[in-house]
Coordinates of C-alpha atoms and ligand atoms in Angstrom, one line a residue:
Chain A
M1 CA -42.7 -18.5 -2.2
T2 CA -45.7 -20.2 -3.9
P3 CA -47.6 -18.4 -6.6
K4 CA -50.5 -18.2 -4.3
N5 CA -48.5 -16.3 -1.7
N6 CA -47.3 -13.9 -4.5
I7 CA -50.9 -13.2 -5.5
V8 CA -51.9 -12.5 -1.9
I9 CA -48.9 -10.1 -1.5
G10 CA -49.8 -8.4 -4.8
I11 CA -53.4 -7.9 -3.7
I12 CA -52.3 -6.4 -0.4
I13 CA -49.9 -3.9 -2.1
A14 CA -52.6 -2.9 -4.6
L15 CA -55.1 -2.3 -1.8
L16 CA -52.5 -0.2 0.0
V17 CA -52.0 2.0 -3.0
V18 CA -55.7 2.4 -3.6
A19 CA -56.5 3.1 0.1
S20 CA -53.7 5.6 0.4
Y21 CA -55.0 7.5 -2.7
N22 CA -58.5 7.5 -1.2
V23 CA -57.4 8.9 2.2
D24 CA -55.0 11.4 0.6
A25 CA -52.0 9.8 2.2
N26 CA -49.0 11.5 0.5
P27 CA -45.5 10.8 1.8
V28 CA -44.3 14.1 0.2
E29 CA -46.7 16.1 2.4
F30 CA -45.3 14.2 5.4
V31 CA -41.8 15.2 4.6
E32 CA -42.7 18.8 3.9
G33 CA -44.5 18.9 7.3
L34 CA -41.5 17.8 9.3
P35 CA -40.3 21.4 10.0
N36 CA -43.7 22.1 11.6
L37 CA -43.1 19.3 14.0
A38 CA -39.7 20.9 14.8
I39 CA -41.5 24.1 15.8
V40 CA -43.9 22.3 18.0
I41 CA -41.1 20.4 19.7
E42 CA -39.1 23.5 20.2
E43 CA -42.0 25.2 21.9
M44 CA -42.7 22.1 24.0
L45 CA -39.2 22.2 25.3
V46 CA -40.0 25.4 27.1
V47 CA -41.7 23.4 29.8
E48 CA -43.6 25.5 32.3
P49 CA -42.9 23.8 35.7
K50 CA -45.5 25.8 37.5
Y51 CA -48.2 23.7 35.7
I52 CA -46.8 20.5 37.1
P53 CA -49.1 20.4 40.2
T54 CA -52.1 21.0 38.1
A55 CA -51.0 18.4 35.6
I56 CA -50.5 15.8 38.4
W57 CA -53.9 16.6 39.9
A58 CA -55.5 16.2 36.4
M59 CA -53.7 12.9 36.0
F60 CA -54.9 11.8 39.4
E61 CA -58.4 12.6 38.3
T62 CA -57.8 10.6 35.1
I63 CA -56.5 7.6 37.1
Q64 CA -59.5 7.7 39.4
M65 CA -61.8 7.7 36.4
A66 CA -60.0 4.8 34.8
F67 CA -60.1 3.0 38.1
I68 CA -63.8 3.4 38.7
G69 CA -64.5 2.5 35.0
T70 CA -62.4 -0.6 35.2
V71 CA -63.7 -1.9 38.5
V72 CA -67.4 -1.2 37.7
G73 CA -67.0 -2.4 34.1
V74 CA -65.4 -5.7 35.2
A75 CA -68.0 -6.2 37.9
I76 CA -70.8 -5.9 35.3
A77 CA -68.8 -7.9 32.7
L78 CA -68.2 -10.9 34.9
P79 CA -71.9 -12.0 35.3
L80 CA -72.5 -11.2 31.6
S81 CA -69.5 -13.4 30.6
M82 CA -71.0 -16.3 32.6
L83 CA -74.2 -15.9 30.6
A84 CA -72.4 -15.6 27.3
A85 CA -70.2 -18.7 27.8
R86 CA -71.4 -21.6 25.5
N87 CA -70.3 -24.3 27.9
L88 CA -72.5 -22.9 30.7
N89 CA -75.7 -21.9 28.9
N90 CA -78.0 -22.9 26.1
K91 CA -78.1 -20.9 22.9
Y92 CA -81.3 -18.9 23.9
V93 CA -79.2 -17.4 26.7
Y94 CA -75.8 -16.9 25.2
A95 CA -76.8 -15.8 21.7
P96 CA -78.6 -12.6 22.8
I97 CA -76.0 -11.7 25.4
R98 CA -73.2 -12.2 22.8
A99 CA -75.1 -10.0 20.3
L100 CA -75.5 -7.3 23.0
L101 CA -71.8 -7.4 23.9
A102 CA -70.8 -7.3 20.2
A103 CA -73.0 -4.2 19.8
I104 CA -71.3 -2.5 22.8
R105 CA -67.9 -3.3 21.3
T106 CA -68.7 -1.6 18.0
F107 CA -68.4 1.8 19.7
P108 CA -65.0 3.1 20.5
S109 CA -64.7 4.8 23.9
I110 CA -64.6 8.2 22.4
L111 CA -68.1 7.7 20.8
W112 CA -69.5 6.4 24.1
A113 CA -68.0 9.6 25.7
I114 CA -69.8 11.8 23.2
L115 CA -73.0 10.0 23.9
F116 CA -72.7 10.3 27.6
V117 CA -71.7 14.0 27.4
I118 CA -75.0 14.5 25.6
M119 CA -76.8 12.5 28.3
V120 CA -75.2 13.7 31.6
G121 CA -73.3 16.8 30.5
L122 CA -69.7 17.7 30.3
G123 CA -67.3 16.4 32.9
P124 CA -65.6 13.3 34.3
F125 CA -68.8 11.4 35.0
A126 CA -69.5 11.1 31.2
G127 CA -65.9 9.8 30.8
V128 CA -66.4 7.2 33.6
L129 CA -69.6 6.0 32.0
A130 CA -67.8 5.7 28.6
I131 CA -65.0 3.7 30.2
I132 CA -67.5 1.4 31.9
M133 CA -69.2 0.6 28.6
Y134 CA -66.0 0.0 26.8
T135 CA -64.7 -2.3 29.6
I136 CA -67.9 -4.3 29.7
G137 CA -67.7 -5.0 26.0
F138 CA -64.1 -6.1 26.0
V139 CA -63.7 -7.8 29.4
A140 CA -66.9 -9.8 29.0
K141 CA -65.7 -11.1 25.6
L142 CA -62.2 -12.0 26.9
Q143 CA -63.7 -13.6 30.0
Y144 CA -66.3 -15.7 28.2
E145 CA -63.5 -16.9 25.9
A146 CA -61.4 -17.8 28.9
I147 CA -64.4 -19.7 30.5
E148 CA -64.9 -21.6 27.3
T149 CA -61.3 -22.8 27.3
I150 CA -61.6 -24.1 30.8
D151 CA -60.7 -27.8 31.0
S152 CA -63.9 -29.8 30.6
D153 CA -62.8 -32.5 33.0
P154 CA -63.1 -30.6 36.3
M155 CA -66.4 -29.2 35.0
D156 CA -67.7 -32.7 34.2
A157 CA -66.4 -34.2 37.4
V158 CA -68.0 -31.5 39.6
S159 CA -71.2 -31.3 37.6
S160 CA -71.6 -35.1 38.0
I161 CA -71.6 -34.6 41.8
G162 CA -75.0 -32.9 41.4
V163 CA -74.0 -29.3 42.3
S164 CA -76.1 -26.3 41.3
K165 CA -75.1 -24.2 38.4
W166 CA -74.1 -21.4 40.8
Q167 CA -71.9 -23.7 42.8
L168 CA -70.3 -24.9 39.6
I169 CA -69.5 -21.3 38.8
R170 CA -68.2 -20.5 42.2
Y171 CA -66.1 -23.6 42.7
V172 CA -64.9 -24.4 39.2
V173 CA -65.4 -21.6 36.7
I174 CA -64.1 -18.8 38.8
P175 CA -61.0 -20.5 40.3
E176 CA -60.1 -22.0 36.9
S177 CA -60.4 -18.7 35.1
A178 CA -59.2 -16.4 37.9
S179 CA -55.7 -15.8 36.7
H180 CA -57.1 -14.8 33.3
L181 CA -59.5 -12.4 35.0
L182 CA -56.7 -10.7 37.0
S183 CA -54.6 -10.4 33.9
Q184 CA -57.5 -8.9 32.0
M185 CA -58.2 -6.4 34.8
L186 CA -54.6 -5.2 34.9
Y187 CA -54.5 -4.9 31.1
M188 CA -57.8 -3.1 31.0
F189 CA -56.8 -0.6 33.7
D190 CA -53.6 0.1 31.9
Y191 CA -55.5 0.6 28.7
N192 CA -58.2 2.7 30.3
V193 CA -55.7 5.2 31.8
R194 CA -54.5 5.9 28.3
Q195 CA -58.1 6.0 26.9
T196 CA -59.3 8.3 29.7
S197 CA -56.4 10.6 28.9
I198 CA -58.0 11.4 25.5
L199 CA -61.6 11.5 26.5
G200 CA -61.2 15.1 27.5
L201 CA -61.0 15.9 23.8
V202 CA -64.8 15.6 23.8
G203 CA -65.3 17.2 27.2
A204 CA -65.6 14.0 29.2
G205 CA -63.1 15.1 31.9
G206 CA -59.6 13.9 32.7
I207 CA -56.2 15.3 31.7
G208 CA -57.0 15.3 28.0
F209 CA -59.3 18.2 28.6
Y210 CA -56.3 20.4 29.5
I211 CA -54.2 19.1 26.7
I212 CA -56.7 19.8 24.0
N213 CA -57.4 23.3 25.3
Y214 CA -53.8 24.3 25.4
I215 CA -53.2 22.9 21.9
K216 CA -56.2 24.9 20.7
F217 CA -54.5 28.1 21.9
F218 CA -51.1 27.1 20.6
E219 CA -49.7 26.9 24.1
Y220 CA -47.5 23.8 23.4
G221 CA -45.3 24.4 26.4
K222 CA -48.2 24.0 28.8
A223 CA -49.6 21.0 26.8
A224 CA -46.1 19.4 27.0
V225 CA -46.2 19.4 30.8
F226 CA -49.5 17.5 30.8
M227 CA -48.4 15.1 28.0
L228 CA -45.2 14.4 29.9
I229 CA -47.1 13.5 33.0
V230 CA -49.3 11.1 31.0
L231 CA -46.2 9.5 29.6
I232 CA -44.6 9.0 33.0
T233 CA -47.8 7.7 34.5
V234 CA -48.4 5.2 31.7
L235 CA -44.8 3.9 32.1
I236 CA -45.2 3.5 35.9
I237 CA -48.5 1.7 35.5
D238 CA -47.0 -0.5 32.8
W239 CA -44.1 -1.4 35.1
V240 CA -46.3 -2.1 38.1
S241 CA -48.6 -4.3 36.1
V242 CA -45.7 -6.3 34.8
K243 CA -44.5 -6.8 38.4
I244 CA -48.0 -8.0 39.5
R245 CA -48.4 -10.2 36.5
D246 CA -45.0 -11.9 37.2
K247 CA -45.8 -12.4 40.8
Y248 CA -49.3 -13.8 40.6
I249 CA -50.2 -14.8 37.1
I250 CA -47.1 -16.4 35.6
K251 CA -46.8 -18.4 38.8
S252 CA -50.3 -19.8 38.8
Q253 CA -50.1 -20.5 35.0
H254 CA -46.9 -22.3 35.6
G255 CA -48.8 -24.3 38.2
M256 CA -51.3 -25.3 35.6
E257 CA -48.6 -26.6 33.4
V258 CA -47.2 -28.7 36.2
A259 CA -50.7 -30.0 36.9
T260 CA -51.3 -31.3 33.4
Q261 CA -48.1 -33.3 33.2
Chain B
M1 CA -70.8 -60.4 50.2
K2 CA -72.2 -62.8 52.7
Q3 CA -75.4 -60.9 53.0
I4 CA -75.8 -60.8 49.3
Q5 CA -75.4 -64.5 49.0
M6 CA -78.0 -65.0 51.7
T7 CA -80.6 -63.0 49.8
K8 CA -80.1 -65.1 46.7
N9 CA -83.0 -67.4 47.3
S10 CA -85.1 -65.3 49.6
S11 CA -88.1 -63.1 48.9
F12 CA -88.6 -61.1 45.8
S13 CA -88.2 -57.6 47.3
L14 CA -84.8 -58.6 48.8
I15 CA -83.6 -60.0 45.4
S16 CA -84.7 -56.8 43.7
T17 CA -82.8 -54.5 46.0
K18 CA -79.7 -56.5 45.4
K19 CA -79.2 -55.2 41.9
I20 CA -77.9 -51.7 41.9
I21 CA -77.1 -51.4 38.2
Q22 CA -78.8 -52.9 35.3
M23 CA -78.1 -52.4 31.7
N24 CA -80.2 -53.9 29.0
D25 CA -79.0 -54.1 25.4
V26 CA -77.4 -50.7 25.6
W27 CA -76.2 -49.1 22.4
T28 CA -74.6 -45.6 22.2
S29 CA -72.6 -43.5 19.8
Y30 CA -70.9 -40.1 19.6
D31 CA -71.6 -39.7 15.9
S32 CA -74.2 -41.1 13.6
K33 CA -71.8 -43.6 12.0
N34 CA -70.1 -45.7 14.7
F35 CA -71.4 -47.2 17.9
A36 CA -69.1 -46.8 20.9
L37 CA -71.0 -49.5 22.7
E38 CA -73.0 -52.3 21.1
G39 CA -75.6 -54.2 23.0
I40 CA -74.2 -54.2 26.4
N41 CA -76.0 -56.2 29.1
M42 CA -74.8 -55.8 32.6
S43 CA -76.1 -56.5 36.0
I44 CA -74.2 -55.5 39.1
D45 CA -75.0 -56.5 42.7
R46 CA -74.8 -54.0 45.5
G47 CA -71.4 -54.0 47.2
T48 CA -69.6 -55.6 44.3
N49 CA -66.1 -54.5 43.3
Y50 CA -66.7 -54.6 39.5
A51 CA -63.8 -54.1 37.1
I52 CA -64.1 -53.2 33.5
V53 CA -61.1 -54.1 31.4
G54 CA -60.3 -53.5 27.8
Q55 CA -58.0 -51.9 25.3
S56 CA -57.9 -48.3 24.7
G57 CA -60.8 -47.1 22.6
S58 CA -62.9 -50.2 23.5
G59 CA -65.6 -48.1 25.2
K60 CA -64.8 -48.3 28.9
S61 CA -65.0 -44.6 29.6
T62 CA -68.2 -44.3 27.6
L63 CA -69.7 -47.0 29.8
L64 CA -69.0 -45.0 32.9
K65 CA -70.4 -41.8 31.4
L66 CA -73.6 -43.7 30.7
L67 CA -73.8 -44.7 34.4
N68 CA -73.4 -41.2 35.7
G69 CA -75.8 -39.7 33.3
M70 CA -73.4 -37.6 31.3
M71 CA -74.4 -39.6 28.2
I72 CA -77.7 -41.3 27.4
P73 CA -78.0 -44.5 25.3
S74 CA -79.3 -44.3 21.8
K75 CA -81.0 -47.7 22.4
G76 CA -81.6 -49.9 25.5
T77 CA -82.3 -49.2 29.1
I78 CA -80.1 -48.4 32.1
K79 CA -81.1 -48.3 35.7
V80 CA -78.9 -47.1 38.5
D81 CA -80.7 -47.7 41.8
Y82 CA -83.9 -47.9 39.8
V83 CA -83.5 -44.5 38.2
T84 CA -82.6 -43.9 34.5
P85 CA -79.3 -41.9 34.5
N86 CA -79.6 -38.6 32.7
M87 CA -78.0 -35.5 34.2
N88 CA -80.8 -33.2 32.7
D89 CA -83.5 -35.2 34.5
K90 CA -84.8 -33.9 37.8
K91 CA -85.2 -37.2 39.5
F92 CA -81.7 -38.4 38.6
K93 CA -80.2 -35.0 39.5
K94 CA -81.4 -35.6 43.0
M95 CA -79.5 -38.8 43.3
M96 CA -76.3 -37.7 41.5
H97 CA -74.6 -37.0 44.8
T98 CA -74.8 -40.7 45.6
I99 CA -72.6 -41.5 42.7
G100 CA -68.9 -40.6 43.1
Y101 CA -67.3 -40.3 39.7
I102 CA -63.5 -40.0 39.1
P103 CA -62.7 -39.3 35.5
Q104 CA -59.4 -40.5 34.0
S105 CA -57.8 -37.1 34.4
L106 CA -59.3 -36.7 37.9
G107 CA -60.9 -33.3 37.3
L108 CA -59.4 -31.6 40.4
I109 CA -59.5 -27.8 40.6
K110 CA -55.8 -27.1 40.2
N111 CA -55.4 -23.7 41.8
V112 CA -57.4 -24.6 44.9
T113 CA -56.3 -26.3 48.1
V114 CA -56.7 -30.0 48.9
I115 CA -59.3 -29.4 51.6
E116 CA -61.4 -27.2 49.3
N117 CA -61.3 -29.8 46.6
I118 CA -62.5 -32.4 49.0
L119 CA -65.3 -30.1 50.4
I120 CA -66.7 -29.8 46.9
G121 CA -68.0 -33.3 47.4
A122 CA -70.3 -32.0 50.2
L123 CA -71.8 -29.2 48.1
P124 CA -75.1 -30.9 47.1
R125 CA -76.1 -31.2 50.8
L126 CA -75.1 -27.7 51.8
N127 CA -77.0 -24.5 52.1
K128 CA -76.9 -23.0 48.6
I129 CA -76.4 -19.4 49.7
Q130 CA -73.8 -20.1 52.3
S131 CA -71.9 -22.2 49.9
M132 CA -71.6 -19.1 47.6
F133 CA -69.4 -17.6 50.3
K134 CA -67.3 -20.7 50.8
K135 CA -68.8 -21.0 54.3
F136 CA -68.7 -24.6 55.3
P137 CA -70.3 -25.9 58.5
E138 CA -68.0 -27.2 61.2
N139 CA -69.2 -30.8 60.9
E140 CA -68.4 -30.8 57.2
I141 CA -64.9 -29.5 57.8
K142 CA -64.4 -32.2 60.4
E143 CA -65.7 -34.8 58.0
A144 CA -63.4 -33.6 55.3
K145 CA -60.4 -33.8 57.7
R146 CA -61.4 -37.3 58.7
I147 CA -61.5 -38.4 55.0
L148 CA -58.2 -36.6 54.4
K149 CA -56.7 -38.8 57.1
L150 CA -58.3 -41.9 55.7
V151 CA -56.7 -41.3 52.3
G152 CA -53.4 -40.5 54.0
L153 CA -53.1 -36.8 53.2
S154 CA -53.1 -35.3 56.7
G155 CA -51.1 -32.2 56.9
K156 CA -51.4 -31.5 53.2
E157 CA -54.9 -29.9 53.4
N158 CA -53.6 -26.4 52.5
R159 CA -51.5 -27.5 49.6
K160 CA -52.7 -26.4 46.2
A161 CA -53.8 -29.4 44.1
Y162 CA -51.3 -28.7 41.3
M163 CA -48.4 -29.1 43.7
L164 CA -49.3 -32.7 44.5
S165 CA -47.7 -35.9 43.0
G166 CA -49.7 -38.2 40.8
G167 CA -50.5 -40.6 43.7
E168 CA -51.6 -37.7 46.0
K169 CA -53.8 -36.2 43.3
R170 CA -55.6 -39.5 43.1
R171 CA -56.1 -39.6 46.8
V172 CA -57.7 -36.1 46.7
A173 CA -60.0 -37.3 43.9
I174 CA -61.0 -40.3 46.0
A175 CA -61.5 -38.2 49.0
R176 CA -63.7 -35.8 47.1
A177 CA -65.8 -38.7 46.0
L178 CA -66.0 -40.2 49.5
M179 CA -67.0 -36.8 50.8
Q180 CA -70.2 -37.2 48.8
K181 CA -71.1 -40.2 51.0
P182 CA -71.7 -42.2 47.8
T183 CA -73.3 -45.6 47.4
I184 CA -71.6 -46.1 44.0
L185 CA -68.0 -45.2 43.0
L186 CA -67.1 -44.9 39.3
A187 CA -63.4 -44.7 38.7
D188 CA -61.8 -44.4 35.3
E189 CA -58.3 -45.8 35.0
I190 CA -57.2 -43.9 38.1
V191 CA -54.2 -46.2 38.7
S192 CA -53.2 -46.8 35.2
E193 CA -50.4 -44.3 35.1
L194 CA -49.0 -45.1 38.5
D195 CA -46.1 -47.4 39.5
H196 CA -47.1 -50.8 40.9
V197 CA -46.6 -50.0 44.6
T198 CA -48.6 -46.7 44.5
A199 CA -51.3 -48.3 42.3
R200 CA -51.7 -51.0 45.0
E201 CA -51.8 -48.5 47.8
I202 CA -54.6 -46.7 46.0
M203 CA -56.5 -49.9 45.3
D204 CA -56.1 -50.9 49.0
L205 CA -57.5 -47.6 50.0
I206 CA -60.5 -48.0 47.8
A207 CA -61.1 -51.6 49.0
D208 CA -60.9 -50.3 52.6
A209 CA -63.3 -47.5 51.9
Q210 CA -65.6 -49.9 50.1
K211 CA -65.9 -52.1 53.2
R212 CA -66.4 -49.3 55.6
M213 CA -69.1 -47.5 53.5
N214 CA -70.7 -50.5 51.8
L215 CA -69.9 -49.1 48.4
T216 CA -70.4 -50.5 45.0
A217 CA -67.2 -49.8 43.1
I218 CA -67.1 -49.9 39.3
M219 CA -63.5 -49.4 38.2
V220 CA -62.1 -49.3 34.8
H221 CA -58.6 -50.8 34.5
H222 CA -56.1 -51.2 31.8
D223 CA -54.3 -54.0 33.6
M224 CA -56.0 -57.4 33.9
Q225 CA -53.7 -58.5 36.7
L226 CA -54.9 -55.6 38.9
A227 CA -58.5 -56.3 38.1
L228 CA -58.3 -60.0 39.0
E229 CA -56.5 -59.1 42.2
Y230 CA -59.1 -56.6 43.5
A231 CA -62.4 -57.2 41.8
N232 CA -65.0 -59.9 42.4
R233 CA -66.4 -59.4 38.9
V234 CA -64.5 -58.6 35.8
A235 CA -66.0 -57.6 32.5
V236 CA -63.9 -57.5 29.3
I237 CA -64.9 -55.0 26.7
K238 CA -63.7 -55.2 23.1
D239 CA -64.8 -52.9 20.3
G240 CA -67.8 -51.8 22.2
Q241 CA -69.0 -55.3 23.1
K242 CA -68.8 -57.2 26.3
I243 CA -66.8 -60.3 25.3
L244 CA -66.4 -61.9 28.7
E245 CA -67.7 -61.6 32.2
I246 CA -66.1 -63.5 35.0
G247 CA -66.6 -63.9 38.7
V248 CA -63.4 -64.2 40.8
E249 CA -63.5 -66.2 43.9
G250 CA -60.1 -67.0 45.3
D251 CA -58.1 -68.8 42.6
T252 CA -61.1 -70.0 40.6
I253 CA -62.8 -68.0 38.0
V254 CA -66.3 -68.5 36.8
D255 CA -66.9 -67.5 33.3
F256 CA -70.5 -66.9 32.5
Q257 CA -70.1 -67.6 28.9
T258 CA -67.5 -70.3 28.5
G259 CA -67.7 -72.2 31.7
N260 CA -65.0 -72.5 34.4
M261 CA -61.5 -71.4 33.8
T262 CA -58.4 -70.8 35.9
T263 CA -56.9 -67.5 36.6
E264 CA -53.9 -68.4 34.4
E265 CA -56.1 -69.3 31.5
I266 CA -58.0 -66.0 31.6
K267 CA -54.7 -64.1 31.8
E268 CA -53.4 -66.0 28.9
M269 CA -56.5 -65.3 26.9
Y270 CA -56.3 -61.7 27.7
A271 CA -52.6 -61.5 26.8
N272 CA -53.3 -63.2 23.4
D273 CA -56.1 -60.8 22.9
S274 CA -54.1 -57.7 23.5
Q275 CA -51.2 -58.9 21.2
K276 CA -53.5 -59.0 18.2
Ligands
LIG301 N1 -66.0 -37.2 22.8 C1 -66.0 -38.2 21.8 N2 -66.4 -37.9 20.6 C2 -66.3 -38.8 19.6 N3 -65.9 -40.1 19.8 C3 -65.5 -40.4 21.0 C4 -65.5 -39.5 22.1 N4 -65.1 -40.1 23.2 C5 -64.8 -41.4 22.8 N5 -65.1 -41.6 21.5 C6 -64.9 -42.8 20.7 O1 -65.7 -43.8 21.3 C7 -65.0 -45.0 21.4 C8 -64.9 -45.5 22.9 O2 -64.1 -44.5 23.6 P1 -63.8 -44.6 25.1 O3 -65.1 -45.0 25.8 O4 -63.2 -43.4 25.5 O5 -62.8 -45.8 25.2 P2 -61.8 -46.3 26.3 O6 -62.2 -45.5 27.6 O7 -62.1 -47.7 26.5 O8 -60.4 -46.0 25.9 C9 -63.7 -44.8 20.7 O9 -63.7 -45.3 19.4 C10 -63.5 -43.3 20.8 O10 -62.8 -42.9 19.6
LIG302 MG1 -61.0 -44.2 28.7

């Protein structure tokens, strides 16, 4: 441990104490509140099976919202990422696009949802729009970063053939960053299912709408059914995307390693 | 070669079409402090197999990047087929497809098949919209297959590029360049990392293509032996300067700076040089 490290650790601890004080974070209150959790869990255990079909249907709606949001979001993010990549554009193109994407990213999805509920009214459509915005902001960033890390040699070699910029994108940029894109789509869908599950809190459709309403009326047993379905769905999606990643992405990335030898 | 010699003393227009590359006192640098090339003069006849030899860091790759317009000189003039190379210039852009460039690392698209890598060479002459859908005309696919056979890769067209051996990758890179129907081929140390047998196979392949297509080949080599064996002109670059330029004809070597020398003497000179 160098003295410099000690100072850094000291500063972090000091900040932690000050911040905890400012947000009223009190460990004693947490311990005293534990019995309340026990009550909630006890009530949740009285699962009401007759709500399972409704819960599955609500989950299905949530997945569809996340799906549309991911696909449309990625479709819009892709061209934006091409415009935001520094190795494909001059600064008058990429700088404003990057600023726009940064602005989109400053909003969490729940704030987008509130905005769209105001714009288009309550319901899943507002949620879909929120997911689209969130996906654009993140996938475009991840993708332009992936494009900027593309090996410059194929880019140079193909540019020097005298191809058009669109041909360069089609024949070099997309194939060289495709595995990243697939990986990002899977990750984003996974993440969007979870996000969409809570957008109902502000009335933007999906399964969260049911959960928040049951909780409001202290019907924890019913809420539990819906939460359980969310949990199972997220686990399944996680498992499936790991499988897809193993099958398509790891393999092609391994190929890249072989190629650079 | 015969034709070129015949034009030596004939009319002015014929003499002028002979020179495909001309560099006049070319200086260039990557940063403001050091020059990567210092006062290079170079004049290359159409159809020549021109070799550039030199130690690592001497400026060989930089020289090729000047010829394909990826870099522009800070001083001096370059003409490639009477056009100043600059990839941001409209006039040069139009002739870029006539220059096949194979970088040291080849620049293949790894996750794409061999045939598709080769077809990339045809892109400048294809319909821009159709090419967005990877729709290639029948005749181009035929041509790609013909070149595939020429470079000895028949049957491997659907292999992904990353699955190929080092020698096969070089064949794909050559095929992509030939697919351009080039008049000039620039190749940067493409046989340096290969074993002797494979290196010669690749060099024979290029020599053969050169004859068929009347190509001017400018190849960077690490190995003087290989350069003397295949080239009819060899330039030696050291610390950004051309220190020697020799013409090879059979066993005799014509040095344009120090008079006539034998192959052995040149090799010896180069060997001493690289020991320092
Ligand atoms: N991208 C670059 N940025 C800065 N300096 C470079 C770059 N590429 C090459 N150089 C420098 O220019 C000189 C010539 O390099 P290069 O043409 O690659 O040599 P060679 O191909 O003969 O090995 C070297 O000193 C090298 O360090
Ligand atoms: Mg080099």
